[in-house]
Short mmCIF file of C-alpha atoms in Angstrom, two decimals:
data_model
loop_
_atom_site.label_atom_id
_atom_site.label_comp_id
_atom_site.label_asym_id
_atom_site.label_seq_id
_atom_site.Cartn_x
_atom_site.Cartn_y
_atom_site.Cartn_z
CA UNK A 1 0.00 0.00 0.00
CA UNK A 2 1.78 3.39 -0.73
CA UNK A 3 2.06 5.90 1.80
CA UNK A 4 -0.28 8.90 2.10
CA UNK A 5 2.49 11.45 3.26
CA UNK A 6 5.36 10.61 0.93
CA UNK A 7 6.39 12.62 -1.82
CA UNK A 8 6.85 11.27 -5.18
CA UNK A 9 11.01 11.80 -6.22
CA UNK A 10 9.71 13.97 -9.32
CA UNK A 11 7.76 16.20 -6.94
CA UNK A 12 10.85 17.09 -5.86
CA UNK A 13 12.86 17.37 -8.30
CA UNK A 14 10.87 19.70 -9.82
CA UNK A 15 11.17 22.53 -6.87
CA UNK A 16 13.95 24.54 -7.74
CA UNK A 17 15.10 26.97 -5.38
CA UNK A 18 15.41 30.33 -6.75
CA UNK A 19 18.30 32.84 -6.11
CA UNK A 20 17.99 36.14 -4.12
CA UNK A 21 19.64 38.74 -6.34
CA UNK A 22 20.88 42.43 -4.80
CA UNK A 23 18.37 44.51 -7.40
CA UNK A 24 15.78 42.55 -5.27
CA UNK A 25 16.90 43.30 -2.16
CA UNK A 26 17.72 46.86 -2.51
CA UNK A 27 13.93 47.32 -3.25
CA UNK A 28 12.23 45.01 -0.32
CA UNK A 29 11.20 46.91 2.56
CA UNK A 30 13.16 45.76 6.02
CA UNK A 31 10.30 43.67 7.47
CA UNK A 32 10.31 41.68 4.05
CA UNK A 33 9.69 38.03 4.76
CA UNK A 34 11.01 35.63 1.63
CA UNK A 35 8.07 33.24 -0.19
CA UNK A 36 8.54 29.92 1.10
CA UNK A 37 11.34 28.14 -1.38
CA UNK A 38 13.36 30.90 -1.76
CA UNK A 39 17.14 31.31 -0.30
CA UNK A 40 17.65 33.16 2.97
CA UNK A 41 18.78 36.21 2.73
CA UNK A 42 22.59 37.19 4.30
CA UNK A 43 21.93 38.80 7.81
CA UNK A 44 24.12 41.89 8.55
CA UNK A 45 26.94 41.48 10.30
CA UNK A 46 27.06 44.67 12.55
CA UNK A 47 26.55 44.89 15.96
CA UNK A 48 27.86 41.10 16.40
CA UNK A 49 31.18 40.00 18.13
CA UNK A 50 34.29 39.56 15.91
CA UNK A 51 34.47 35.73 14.57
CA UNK A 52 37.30 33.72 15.68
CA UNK A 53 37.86 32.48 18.90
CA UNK A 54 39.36 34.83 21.81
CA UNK A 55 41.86 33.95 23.56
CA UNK A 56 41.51 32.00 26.62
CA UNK A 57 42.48 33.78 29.86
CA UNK A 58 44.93 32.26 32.17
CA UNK A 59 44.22 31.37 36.10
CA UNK A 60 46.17 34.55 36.99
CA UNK A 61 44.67 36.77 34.37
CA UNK A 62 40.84 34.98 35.45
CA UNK A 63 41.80 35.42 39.14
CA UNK A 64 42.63 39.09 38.52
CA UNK A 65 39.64 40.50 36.71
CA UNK A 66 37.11 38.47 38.64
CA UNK A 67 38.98 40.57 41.90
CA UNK A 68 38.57 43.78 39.66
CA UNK A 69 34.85 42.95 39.39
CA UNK A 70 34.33 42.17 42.92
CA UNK A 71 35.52 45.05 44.32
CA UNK A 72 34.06 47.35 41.72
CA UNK A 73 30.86 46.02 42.64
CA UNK A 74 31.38 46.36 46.38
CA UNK A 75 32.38 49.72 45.92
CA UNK A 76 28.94 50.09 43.46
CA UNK A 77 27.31 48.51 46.77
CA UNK A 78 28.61 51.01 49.07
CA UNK A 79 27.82 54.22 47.11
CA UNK A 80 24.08 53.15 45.99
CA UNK A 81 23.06 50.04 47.37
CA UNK A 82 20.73 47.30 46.47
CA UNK A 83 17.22 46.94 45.63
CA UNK A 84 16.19 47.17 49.05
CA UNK A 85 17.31 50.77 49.12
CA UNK A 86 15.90 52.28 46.10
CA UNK A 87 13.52 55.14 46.45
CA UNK A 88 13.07 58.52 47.62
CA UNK A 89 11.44 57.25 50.85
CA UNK A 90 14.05 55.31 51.57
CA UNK A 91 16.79 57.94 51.17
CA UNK A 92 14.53 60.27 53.19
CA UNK A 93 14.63 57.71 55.78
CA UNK A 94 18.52 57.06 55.35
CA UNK A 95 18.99 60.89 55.89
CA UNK A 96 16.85 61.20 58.83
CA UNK A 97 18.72 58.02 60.63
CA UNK A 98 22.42 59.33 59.16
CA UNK A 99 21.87 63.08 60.47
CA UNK A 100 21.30 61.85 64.05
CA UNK A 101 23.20 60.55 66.86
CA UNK A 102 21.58 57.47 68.05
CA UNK A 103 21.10 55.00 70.79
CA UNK A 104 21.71 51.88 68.75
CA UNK A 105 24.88 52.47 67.73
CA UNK A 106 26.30 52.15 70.98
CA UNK A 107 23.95 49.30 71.88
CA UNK A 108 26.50 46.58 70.80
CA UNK A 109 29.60 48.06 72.77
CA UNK A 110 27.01 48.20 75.51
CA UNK A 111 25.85 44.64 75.34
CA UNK A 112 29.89 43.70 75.20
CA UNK A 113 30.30 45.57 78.46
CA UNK A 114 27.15 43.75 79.55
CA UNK A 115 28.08 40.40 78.77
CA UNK A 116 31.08 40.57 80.54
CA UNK A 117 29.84 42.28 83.39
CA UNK A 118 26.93 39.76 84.15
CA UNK A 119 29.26 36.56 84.16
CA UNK A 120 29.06 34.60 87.43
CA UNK A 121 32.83 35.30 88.45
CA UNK A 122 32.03 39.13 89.25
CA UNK A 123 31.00 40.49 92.27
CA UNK A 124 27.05 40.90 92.89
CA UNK A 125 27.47 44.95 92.67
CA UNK A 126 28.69 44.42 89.14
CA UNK A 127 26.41 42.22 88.03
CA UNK A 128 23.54 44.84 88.77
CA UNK A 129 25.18 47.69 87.12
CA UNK A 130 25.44 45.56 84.05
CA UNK A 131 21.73 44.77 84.13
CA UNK A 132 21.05 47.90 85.22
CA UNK A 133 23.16 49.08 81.99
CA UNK A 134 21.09 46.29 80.04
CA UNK A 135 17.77 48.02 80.87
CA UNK A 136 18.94 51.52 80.08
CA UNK A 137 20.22 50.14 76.79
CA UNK A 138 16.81 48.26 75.47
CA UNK A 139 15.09 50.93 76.71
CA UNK A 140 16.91 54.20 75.05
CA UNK A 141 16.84 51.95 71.91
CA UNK A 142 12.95 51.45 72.01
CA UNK A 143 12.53 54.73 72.72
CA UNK A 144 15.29 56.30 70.05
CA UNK A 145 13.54 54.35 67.71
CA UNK A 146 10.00 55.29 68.12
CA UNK A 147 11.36 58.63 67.69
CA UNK A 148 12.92 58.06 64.24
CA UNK A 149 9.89 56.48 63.64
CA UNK A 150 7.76 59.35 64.41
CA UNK A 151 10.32 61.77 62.78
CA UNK A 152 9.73 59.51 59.32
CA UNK A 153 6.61 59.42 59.73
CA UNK A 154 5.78 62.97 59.62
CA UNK A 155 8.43 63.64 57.03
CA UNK A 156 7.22 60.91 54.59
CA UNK A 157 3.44 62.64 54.89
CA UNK A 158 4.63 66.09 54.12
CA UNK A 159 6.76 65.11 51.08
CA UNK A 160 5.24 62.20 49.42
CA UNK A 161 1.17 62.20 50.33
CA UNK A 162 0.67 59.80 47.37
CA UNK A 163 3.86 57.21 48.28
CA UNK A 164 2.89 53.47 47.83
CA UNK A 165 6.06 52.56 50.41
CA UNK A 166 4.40 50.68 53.34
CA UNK A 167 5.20 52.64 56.80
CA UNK A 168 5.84 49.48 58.50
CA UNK A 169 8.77 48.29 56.47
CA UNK A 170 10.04 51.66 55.98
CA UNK A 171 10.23 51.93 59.93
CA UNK A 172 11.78 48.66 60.39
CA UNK A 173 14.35 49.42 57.41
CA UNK A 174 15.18 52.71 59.67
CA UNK A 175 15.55 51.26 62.98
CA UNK A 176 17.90 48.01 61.69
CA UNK A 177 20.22 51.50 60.10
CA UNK A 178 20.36 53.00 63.37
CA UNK A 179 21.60 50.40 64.98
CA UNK A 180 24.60 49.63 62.63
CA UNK A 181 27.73 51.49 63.03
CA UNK A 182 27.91 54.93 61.36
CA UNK A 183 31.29 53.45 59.17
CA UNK A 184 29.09 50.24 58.75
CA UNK A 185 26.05 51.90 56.61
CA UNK A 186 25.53 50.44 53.41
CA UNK A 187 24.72 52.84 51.81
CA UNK A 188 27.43 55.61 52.63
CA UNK A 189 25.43 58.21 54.70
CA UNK A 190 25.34 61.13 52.27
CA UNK A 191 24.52 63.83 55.33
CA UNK A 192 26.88 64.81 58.38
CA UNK A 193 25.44 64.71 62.14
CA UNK A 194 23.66 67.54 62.96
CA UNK A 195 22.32 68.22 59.30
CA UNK A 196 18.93 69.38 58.77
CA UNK A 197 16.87 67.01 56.70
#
C-alpha cells in the first residue's frame, strides 16, 4: 500500500530553489519576509562580536579580573546600594537616621560591656550595674527608635502624600540603620550629624 504522506522523487525534483539577487533586495522593505522556497537572505553582520575564537584567559589573568569585578561592585554597593534601598522614601529615611546621633549604635559596645559584666565570676554589685546598663540600653533603643519612627513618619506625609512605600517596612528598614555602626552603613550616609533634613 503506498504511503499517504510521501512525496513522489519527481515532486521534488521539480522545486527549484530560486536565487535572491541584490536589485531585489535593494527594493524590499526591512520587514520583508522571503516566499517559502526561496534562499535566505545574508543577515548583517554589525553589531555582532568579531568571529574567531578569543583567547583563553589564564588562572592569573581569570583570578585578577574576577577581583577587579568584585571590588568594583562592592564599591557600586557602598555608594548606591541594592534593591532594598531604592527610592526617595528610603533615602529620606537614610537621611533622617544618618543626620542623628543614636542610641543603637552604641547598643553593641554596651551589650559587650554587659556580657562581661553579668558573668558569674564578678562580684554581685557588678552584676547589677550591668543589668542595670542592660535596661537603660533596650530601653533608650525602644525609645530612640520610636522617635525616628515618628520623625519619618511625619516627614514621609509632608513630602510624598501619594507614596505606595508601606510605613511598616520603611520603619523597620530605619531602625535596623540606626543600629549599625555609622562606618558600617551600606549605603554611605550622604549627610553629616547635625544636618537638617
Amino acid at each position: 500500500m503506498p504511503s499517504l504522506f510521501r512525496r513522489k522523487s519527481t515532486d521534488l525534483v521539480d522545486e527549484a530553489v530560486t536565487s535572491v539577487t541584490p536589485e531585489e533586495t535593494a527594493e524590499r522593505s526591512r520587514g520583508y519576509t522571503p516566499a517559502k522556497g526561496r534562499e535566505t537572505p545574508k543577515r548583517p553582520t554589525v553589531g555582532r562580536r568579531p568571529a574567531g575564537p578569543s583567547r583563553p584567559l589564564t588562572k592569573e589573568e581569570e583570578r585578577e579580573r574576577r577581583r577587579q569585578l568584585r571590588a568594583e561592585a562592592a564599591s557600586e554597593f557602598r555608594r548606591e546600594g541594592g534593591p532594598r534601598d531604592r527610592g526617595p522614601e528610603r533615602l529620606l529615611a537614610r537621611n533622617v537616621v544618618d543626620s542623628r546621633r543614636t542610641v543603637g549604635t552604641w547598643f553593641f559596645g554596651g551589650a559587650l560591656i554587659v556580657l562581661i559584666g553579668s558573668n558569674a565570676a564578678m562580684p554581685p554589685l557588678v552584676r547589677l550595674i550591668s543589668n542595670v546598663l542592660w535596661g537603660a540600653l533596650a530601653l533608650g533603643v525602644v525609645v530612640d527608635s520610636i522617635l525616628i519612627c515618628r520623625k519619618i513618619s511625619k516627614l514621609v506625609r509632608e513630602r510624598f502624600p501619594k507614596t505606595d512605600q508601606r510605613m511598616g517596612s520603611l520603619y523597620l528598614y530605619a531602625v535596623m540603620r540606626s543600629i549599625t555602626f555609622r562606618r558600617m552603613r551600606a549605603p554611605a550616609p550622604q549627610v553629616k550629624l547635625g544636618d537638617k533634613v
